[in-house]
Short mmCIF file of C-alpha atoms in Angstrom, two decimals:
data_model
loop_
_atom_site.label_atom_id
_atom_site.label_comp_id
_atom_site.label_asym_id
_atom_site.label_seq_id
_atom_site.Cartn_x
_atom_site.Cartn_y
_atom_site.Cartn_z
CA UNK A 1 -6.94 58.83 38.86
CA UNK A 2 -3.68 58.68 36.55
CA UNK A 3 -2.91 54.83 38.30
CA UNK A 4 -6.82 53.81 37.04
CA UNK A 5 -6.17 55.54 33.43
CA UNK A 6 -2.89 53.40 33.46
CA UNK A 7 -4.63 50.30 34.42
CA UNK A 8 -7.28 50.49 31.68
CA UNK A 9 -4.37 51.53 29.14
CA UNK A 10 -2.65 48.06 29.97
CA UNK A 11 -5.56 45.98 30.45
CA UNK A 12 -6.45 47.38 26.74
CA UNK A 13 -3.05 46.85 25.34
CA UNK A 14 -3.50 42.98 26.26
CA UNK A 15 -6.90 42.55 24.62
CA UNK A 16 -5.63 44.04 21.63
CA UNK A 17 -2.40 41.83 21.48
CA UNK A 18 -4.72 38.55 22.23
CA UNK A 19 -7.59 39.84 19.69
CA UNK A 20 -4.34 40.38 16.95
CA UNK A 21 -2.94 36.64 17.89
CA UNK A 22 -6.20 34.96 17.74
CA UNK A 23 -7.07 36.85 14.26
CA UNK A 24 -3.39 35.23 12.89
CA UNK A 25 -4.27 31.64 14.13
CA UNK A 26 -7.75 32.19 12.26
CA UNK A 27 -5.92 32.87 8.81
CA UNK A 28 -3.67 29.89 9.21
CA UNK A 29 -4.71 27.20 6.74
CA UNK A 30 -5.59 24.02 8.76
CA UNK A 31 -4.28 20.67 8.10
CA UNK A 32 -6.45 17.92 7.49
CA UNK A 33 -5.91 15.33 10.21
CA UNK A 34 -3.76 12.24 9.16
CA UNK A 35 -3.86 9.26 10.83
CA UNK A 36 0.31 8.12 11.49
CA UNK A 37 -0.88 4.67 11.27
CA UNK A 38 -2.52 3.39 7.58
CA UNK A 39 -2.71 -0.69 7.03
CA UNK A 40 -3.34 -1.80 3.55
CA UNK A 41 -5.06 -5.57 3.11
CA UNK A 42 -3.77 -7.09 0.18
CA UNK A 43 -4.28 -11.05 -1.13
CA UNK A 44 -1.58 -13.38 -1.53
CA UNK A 45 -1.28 -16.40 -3.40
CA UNK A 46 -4.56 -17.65 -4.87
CA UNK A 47 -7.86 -16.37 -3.61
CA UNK A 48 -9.09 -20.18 -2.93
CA UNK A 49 -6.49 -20.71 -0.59
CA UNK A 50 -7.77 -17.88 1.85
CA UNK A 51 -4.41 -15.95 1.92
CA UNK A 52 -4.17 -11.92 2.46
CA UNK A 53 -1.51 -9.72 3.69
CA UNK A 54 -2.44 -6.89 6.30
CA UNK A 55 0.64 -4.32 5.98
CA UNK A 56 0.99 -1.77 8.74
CA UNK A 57 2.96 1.94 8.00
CA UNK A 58 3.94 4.27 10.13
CA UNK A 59 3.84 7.63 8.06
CA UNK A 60 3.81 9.70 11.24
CA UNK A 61 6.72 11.93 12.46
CA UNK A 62 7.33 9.93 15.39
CA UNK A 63 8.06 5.56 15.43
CA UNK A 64 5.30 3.89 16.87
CA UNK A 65 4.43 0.07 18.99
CA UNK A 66 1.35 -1.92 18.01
CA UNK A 67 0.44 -4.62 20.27
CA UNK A 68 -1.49 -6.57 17.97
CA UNK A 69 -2.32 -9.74 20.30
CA UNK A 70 -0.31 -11.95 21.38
CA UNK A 71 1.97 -15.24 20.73
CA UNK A 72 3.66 -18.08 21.69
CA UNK A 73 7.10 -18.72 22.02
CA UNK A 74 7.10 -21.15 19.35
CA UNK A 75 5.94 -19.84 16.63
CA UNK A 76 1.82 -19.21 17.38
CA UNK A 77 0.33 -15.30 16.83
CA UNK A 78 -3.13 -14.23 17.15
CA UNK A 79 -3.62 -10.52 16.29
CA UNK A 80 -6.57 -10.48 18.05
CA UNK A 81 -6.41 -6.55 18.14
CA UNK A 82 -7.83 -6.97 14.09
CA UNK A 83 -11.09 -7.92 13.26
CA UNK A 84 -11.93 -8.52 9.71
CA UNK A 85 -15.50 -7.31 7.41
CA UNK A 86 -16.44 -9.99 5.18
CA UNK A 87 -18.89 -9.17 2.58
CA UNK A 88 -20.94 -11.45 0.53
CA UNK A 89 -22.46 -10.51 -2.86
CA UNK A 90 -25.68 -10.35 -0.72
CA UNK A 91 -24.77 -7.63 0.76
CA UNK A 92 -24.41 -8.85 4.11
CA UNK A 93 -21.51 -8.46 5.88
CA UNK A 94 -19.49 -10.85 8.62
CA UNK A 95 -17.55 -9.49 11.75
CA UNK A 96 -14.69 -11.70 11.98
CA UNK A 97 -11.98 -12.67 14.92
CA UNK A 98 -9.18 -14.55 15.18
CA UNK A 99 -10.07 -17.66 16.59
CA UNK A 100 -7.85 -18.28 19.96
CA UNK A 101 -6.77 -21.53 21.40
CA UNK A 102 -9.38 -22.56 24.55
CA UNK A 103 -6.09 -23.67 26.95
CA UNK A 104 -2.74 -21.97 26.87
CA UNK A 105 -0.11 -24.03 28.18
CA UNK A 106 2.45 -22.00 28.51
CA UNK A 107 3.77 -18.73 28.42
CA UNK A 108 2.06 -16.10 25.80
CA UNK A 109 3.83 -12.69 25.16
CA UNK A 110 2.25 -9.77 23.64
CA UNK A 111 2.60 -9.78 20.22
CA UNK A 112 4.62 -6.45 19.46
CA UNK A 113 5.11 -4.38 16.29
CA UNK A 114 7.56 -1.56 16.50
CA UNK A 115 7.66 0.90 13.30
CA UNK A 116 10.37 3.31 13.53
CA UNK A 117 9.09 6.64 11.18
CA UNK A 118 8.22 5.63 7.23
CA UNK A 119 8.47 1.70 8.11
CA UNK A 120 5.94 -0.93 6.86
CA UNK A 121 5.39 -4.24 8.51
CA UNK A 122 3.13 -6.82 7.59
CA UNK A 123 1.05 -10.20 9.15
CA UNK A 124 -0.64 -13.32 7.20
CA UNK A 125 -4.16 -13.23 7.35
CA UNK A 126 -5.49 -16.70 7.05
CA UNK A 127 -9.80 -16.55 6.36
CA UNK A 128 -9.79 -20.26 7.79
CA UNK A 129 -8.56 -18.91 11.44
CA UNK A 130 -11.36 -16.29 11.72
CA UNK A 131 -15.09 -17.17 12.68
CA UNK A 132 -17.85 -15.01 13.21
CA UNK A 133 -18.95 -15.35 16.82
CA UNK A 134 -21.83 -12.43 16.40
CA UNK A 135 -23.67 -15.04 13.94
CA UNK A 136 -21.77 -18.05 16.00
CA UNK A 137 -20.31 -19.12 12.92
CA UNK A 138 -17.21 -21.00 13.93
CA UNK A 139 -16.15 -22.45 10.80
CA UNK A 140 -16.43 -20.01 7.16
CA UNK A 141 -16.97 -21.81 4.67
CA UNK A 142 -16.91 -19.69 1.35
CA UNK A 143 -19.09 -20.65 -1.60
CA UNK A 144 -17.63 -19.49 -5.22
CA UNK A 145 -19.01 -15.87 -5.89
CA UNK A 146 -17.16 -12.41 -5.10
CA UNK A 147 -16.64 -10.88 -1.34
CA UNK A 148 -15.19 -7.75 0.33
CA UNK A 149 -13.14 -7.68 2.88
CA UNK A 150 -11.85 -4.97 4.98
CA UNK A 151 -9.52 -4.90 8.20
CA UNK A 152 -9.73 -3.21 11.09
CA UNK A 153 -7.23 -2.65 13.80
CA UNK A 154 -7.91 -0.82 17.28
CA UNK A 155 -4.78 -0.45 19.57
CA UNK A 156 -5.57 -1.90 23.15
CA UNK A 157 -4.44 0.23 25.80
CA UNK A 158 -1.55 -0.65 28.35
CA UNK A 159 -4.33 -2.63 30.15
CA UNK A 160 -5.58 -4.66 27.17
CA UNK A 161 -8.85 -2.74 26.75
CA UNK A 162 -9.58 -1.34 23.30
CA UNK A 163 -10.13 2.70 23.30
CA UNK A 164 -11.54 5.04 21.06
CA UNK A 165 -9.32 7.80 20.21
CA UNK A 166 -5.92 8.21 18.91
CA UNK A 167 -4.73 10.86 21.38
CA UNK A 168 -5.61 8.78 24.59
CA UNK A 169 -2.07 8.21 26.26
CA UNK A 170 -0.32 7.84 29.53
CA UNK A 171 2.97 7.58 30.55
CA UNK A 172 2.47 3.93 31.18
CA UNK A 173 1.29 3.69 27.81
CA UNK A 174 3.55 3.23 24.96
CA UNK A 175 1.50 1.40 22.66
CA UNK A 176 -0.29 3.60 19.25
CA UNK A 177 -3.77 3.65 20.80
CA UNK A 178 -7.17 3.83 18.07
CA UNK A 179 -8.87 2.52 15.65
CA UNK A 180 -7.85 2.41 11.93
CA UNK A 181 -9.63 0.83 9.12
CA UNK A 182 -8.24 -0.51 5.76
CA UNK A 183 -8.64 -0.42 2.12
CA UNK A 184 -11.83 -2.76 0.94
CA UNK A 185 -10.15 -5.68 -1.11
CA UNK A 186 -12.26 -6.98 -3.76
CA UNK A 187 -11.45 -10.57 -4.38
CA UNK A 188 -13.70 -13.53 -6.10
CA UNK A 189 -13.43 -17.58 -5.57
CA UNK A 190 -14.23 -19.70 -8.58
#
């Protein structure tokens, strides 16, 4: 009878202790989530000549590898891991990719972007080496007026294939896998 008295006394004790730890982790203020990876669009030059800037940061605690696309050893990228929103002052809005070369004859590597902790890098976005193939437009041509345009980037996996949360990762994975979205740049063509 003691041994069962004893058994309840302990069994009691730990409920206690885990009722007293989950009451503390209740009280703790929660974080809001932050993404470690923020890209800002940003023009360049003269709106007419089509030019923006997409700068990736890495304002995590830990670096980070984009694999953006990929390239050519002499001097070709395509960052086909962003896709950009274009809208018009109608209101509708184009899904745009970078436009790849049919034949590759040679070698392509992946087009790799390591951020240690607090670093920016940055690509050339180019409007006239996007189309729209949803609307099988393969050529933009941009009439004077004011348009939006927002990037998006979604880290492929160690595969290639896009996935859609932050916190999927392997061991054969080093790559920063998700989806992040940009500012909306406002910009106007005369």
């Amino acid at each position: 009878m003691k041994d069962l008295g004893r058994q309840w006394a302990i069994v009691l004790g730990i409920w206690v202790c885990f009722a007293q730890i989950t009451a503390m982790r209740a009280q703790r203020p929660r974080r809001p989530a932050v993404h470690p990876l923020q890209i800002t669009l940003s023009q360049s030059g003269h709106a007419r000549e089509h030019g923006f800037r997409l700068a990736f940061h890495n304002g995590g605690s830990k670096p980070l590898v984009l694999n953006l696309g990929f390239k050519y050893p002499n001097g070709g990228d395509y960052p086909e891991a962003v896709r950009l929103f274009l809208t018009g002052e109608d209101g509708r809005t184009l899904v745009l990719q970078r436009r790849v070369p049919g034949v590759i004859g040679g070698r392509a590597d992946a087009m790799l972007f390591k951020l240690p902790v607090g670093a920016t890098s940055e690509i050339a976005i180019n409007l006239r080496d996007y189309w729209a193939p949803e609307r099988r437009i393969y050529v933009l041509h941009l009439h004077p007026g004011t348009y939006r345009l927002q990037a998006e980037y979604t880290g492929p996996d160690a595969l290639g294939q896009p996935v859609e949360h932050a916190t999927s990762r392997s061991g054969l994975n080093p790559y920063w896998t998700g989806t992040v979205r940009s500012n909306t740049l406002k910009f106007s063509l005369p």
